[in-house]
Amino acid sequence: MDETKIIAFEERLRTAMLSSNVEVLDELIAEDLIFVNHFGQILSKETDIEAHRSGNLKITGIDILDQRIRLLDMLAVTVTRVTLTGTFGTPFEGEFCYTRVWQYRIGKWQIVSGHCSSVT
């Protein structure tokens, strides 16, 4: 496995988040996703995508500050520190750190788990 493939998937995810492209998000996120947001809430794939689909979440900027990738058998773990701007009911801006677990299964890479922390 090559780290550049995971970087490309992360960039595809970033672009889909910025444009609220639910088709691409649906492709990249596993059906059994477990995601913990920066409030400690556990979200499903449907909850995550619905925020984009409904227009409730609009991300206007994702600037990558640092990214680290750990390759394992059929898994990749990414830790990405970003500056994030957008609206979710009200405008927000801040620095966040995302950890994502990508798994290769059924012939494709998908996010099976993720966590977001606010950086203070």
mmCIF file of C-alpha atoms in Angstrom:
data_model
loop_
_atom_site.group_PDB
_atom_site.id
_atom_site.type_symbol
_atom_site.label_atom_id
_atom_site.label_comp_id
_atom_site.label_asym_id
_atom_site.label_seq_id
_atom_site.Cartn_x
_atom_site.Cartn_y
_atom_site.Cartn_z
ATOM 1 C CA MET A 1 0.000 0.000 0.000
ATOM 2 C CA ASP A 2 1.132 3.502 -0.799
ATOM 3 C CA GLU A 3 0.679 6.548 1.446
ATOM 4 C CA THR A 4 -0.070 8.722 -1.598
ATOM 5 C CA LYS A 5 -3.333 6.804 -2.155
ATOM 6 C CA ILE A 6 -4.534 7.663 1.345
ATOM 7 C CA ILE A 7 -3.515 11.304 0.861
ATOM 8 C CA ALA A 8 -5.616 11.328 -2.329
ATOM 9 C CA PHE A 9 -8.622 9.868 -0.473
ATOM 10 C CA GLU A 10 -8.230 12.445 2.299
ATOM 11 C CA GLU A 11 -8.162 15.217 -0.313
ATOM 12 C CA ARG A 12 -11.236 13.761 -2.022
ATOM 13 C CA LEU A 13 -12.995 13.778 1.368
ATOM 14 C CA ARG A 14 -11.924 17.393 2.016
ATOM 15 C CA THR A 15 -13.274 18.497 -1.361
ATOM 16 C CA ALA A 16 -16.566 16.619 -0.800
ATOM 17 C CA MET A 17 -16.975 18.233 2.632
ATOM 18 C CA LEU A 18 -16.394 21.705 1.161
ATOM 19 C CA SER A 19 -18.985 21.195 -1.590
ATOM 20 C CA SER A 20 -21.388 19.076 0.531
ATOM 21 C CA ASN A 21 -21.149 16.407 -2.170
ATOM 22 C CA VAL A 22 -23.254 13.711 -0.511
ATOM 23 C CA GLU A 23 -22.636 11.224 -3.342
ATOM 24 C CA VAL A 24 -18.882 11.268 -2.759
ATOM 25 C CA LEU A 25 -19.333 11.311 1.020
ATOM 26 C CA ASP A 26 -21.603 8.266 0.702
ATOM 27 C CA GLU A 27 -18.917 6.481 -1.301
ATOM 28 C CA LEU A 28 -16.077 7.316 1.113
ATOM 29 C CA ILE A 29 -17.896 6.628 4.386
ATOM 30 C CA ALA A 30 -18.652 3.046 5.460
ATOM 31 C CA GLU A 31 -22.235 2.088 6.305
ATOM 32 C CA ASP A 32 -21.165 1.092 9.825
ATOM 33 C CA LEU A 33 -19.233 4.302 10.553
ATOM 34 C CA ILE A 34 -18.699 5.298 14.168
ATOM 35 C CA PHE A 35 -17.792 8.978 14.414
ATOM 36 C CA VAL A 36 -17.286 10.966 17.602
ATOM 37 C CA ASN A 37 -17.594 14.704 17.107
ATOM 38 C CA HIS A 38 -15.895 17.429 19.145
ATOM 39 C CA PHE A 39 -18.881 17.471 21.557
ATOM 40 C CA GLY A 40 -18.385 13.765 22.327
ATOM 41 C CA GLN A 41 -21.545 12.744 20.443
ATOM 42 C CA ILE A 42 -21.442 9.442 18.572
ATOM 43 C CA LEU A 43 -22.737 9.878 15.026
ATOM 44 C CA SER A 44 -23.685 7.420 12.302
ATOM 45 C CA LYS A 45 -22.985 7.721 8.606
ATOM 46 C CA GLU A 46 -26.555 8.867 7.971
ATOM 47 C CA THR A 47 -26.383 11.571 10.644
ATOM 48 C CA ASP A 48 -23.067 12.818 9.280
ATOM 49 C CA ILE A 49 -24.243 12.934 5.675
ATOM 50 C CA GLU A 50 -27.674 14.375 6.538
ATOM 51 C CA ALA A 51 -26.034 17.484 7.993
ATOM 52 C CA HIS A 52 -24.560 18.143 4.524
ATOM 53 C CA ARG A 53 -27.647 17.058 2.585
ATOM 54 C CA SER A 54 -29.976 19.327 4.584
ATOM 55 C CA GLY A 55 -27.706 22.340 4.271
ATOM 56 C CA ASN A 56 -27.503 22.668 8.065
ATOM 57 C CA LEU A 57 -23.733 22.221 7.840
ATOM 58 C CA LYS A 58 -21.867 24.367 5.349
ATOM 59 C CA ILE A 59 -18.091 24.169 5.472
ATOM 60 C CA THR A 60 -16.434 27.087 3.718
ATOM 61 C CA GLY A 61 -12.805 26.389 4.535
ATOM 62 C CA ILE A 62 -10.616 23.452 5.502
ATOM 63 C CA ASP A 63 -6.951 24.367 5.681
ATOM 64 C CA ILE A 64 -4.660 21.470 6.516
ATOM 65 C CA LEU A 65 -2.014 22.427 9.061
ATOM 66 C CA ASP A 66 -0.478 18.996 9.622
ATOM 67 C CA GLN A 67 -1.224 15.448 8.536
ATOM 68 C CA ARG A 68 0.238 12.142 9.636
ATOM 69 C CA ILE A 69 -0.525 8.731 8.214
ATOM 70 C CA ARG A 70 0.086 5.302 9.681
ATOM 71 C CA LEU A 71 -0.254 2.371 7.274
ATOM 72 C CA LEU A 72 -1.280 -1.015 8.629
ATOM 73 C CA ASP A 73 -2.338 -4.195 6.774
ATOM 74 C CA MET A 74 -5.700 -3.282 5.257
ATOM 75 C CA LEU A 75 -6.033 -0.136 7.382
ATOM 76 C CA ALA A 76 -4.706 3.389 7.371
ATOM 77 C CA VAL A 77 -4.964 5.796 10.279
ATOM 78 C CA THR A 78 -4.794 9.502 9.555
ATOM 79 C CA VAL A 79 -4.405 12.336 12.036
ATOM 80 C CA THR A 80 -5.093 15.690 10.431
ATOM 81 C CA ARG A 81 -4.966 19.074 12.109
ATOM 82 C CA VAL A 82 -7.020 21.719 10.315
ATOM 83 C CA THR A 83 -8.419 25.204 10.522
ATOM 84 C CA LEU A 84 -12.131 24.867 9.819
ATOM 85 C CA THR A 85 -14.654 27.586 8.949
ATOM 86 C CA GLY A 86 -18.327 27.416 8.105
ATOM 87 C CA THR A 87 -21.817 27.508 9.550
ATOM 88 C CA PHE A 88 -23.818 25.019 11.557
ATOM 89 C CA GLY A 89 -26.766 27.099 12.618
ATOM 90 C CA THR A 90 -24.284 29.825 13.513
ATOM 91 C CA PRO A 91 -20.883 30.650 12.034
ATOM 92 C CA PHE A 92 -17.883 28.791 13.417
ATOM 93 C CA GLU A 93 -14.137 28.943 13.016
ATOM 94 C CA GLY A 94 -11.505 27.006 14.833
ATOM 95 C CA GLU A 95 -8.682 24.554 14.858
ATOM 96 C CA PHE A 96 -9.596 20.870 14.989
ATOM 97 C CA CYS A 97 -7.804 17.558 14.907
ATOM 98 C CA TYR A 98 -9.406 14.638 13.062
ATOM 99 C CA THR A 99 -8.419 11.012 13.450
ATOM 100 C CA ARG A 100 -9.811 8.696 10.773
ATOM 101 C CA VAL A 101 -9.500 4.968 10.260
ATOM 102 C CA TRP A 102 -9.644 3.957 6.606
ATOM 103 C CA GLN A 103 -10.228 0.291 5.811
ATOM 104 C CA TYR A 104 -9.859 -1.506 2.500
ATOM 105 C CA ARG A 105 -12.827 -3.818 2.110
ATOM 106 C CA ILE A 106 -15.201 -4.852 -0.638
ATOM 107 C CA GLY A 107 -12.670 -3.536 -3.138
ATOM 108 C CA LYS A 108 -12.519 0.045 -1.886
ATOM 109 C CA TRP A 109 -11.182 2.326 0.840
ATOM 110 C CA GLN A 110 -13.741 3.713 3.278
ATOM 111 C CA ILE A 111 -13.739 5.509 6.615
ATOM 112 C CA VAL A 112 -14.943 3.106 9.320
ATOM 113 C CA SER A 113 -14.212 5.254 12.340
ATOM 114 C CA GLY A 114 -13.372 8.842 13.123
ATOM 115 C CA HIS A 115 -12.945 11.315 15.931
ATOM 116 C CA CYS A 116 -12.779 15.100 16.019
ATOM 117 C CA SER A 117 -11.280 17.195 18.802
ATOM 118 C CA SER A 118 -11.241 20.938 19.210
ATOM 119 C CA VAL A 119 -7.718 22.286 19.562
ATOM 120 C CA THR A 120 -7.329 25.067 22.096
#
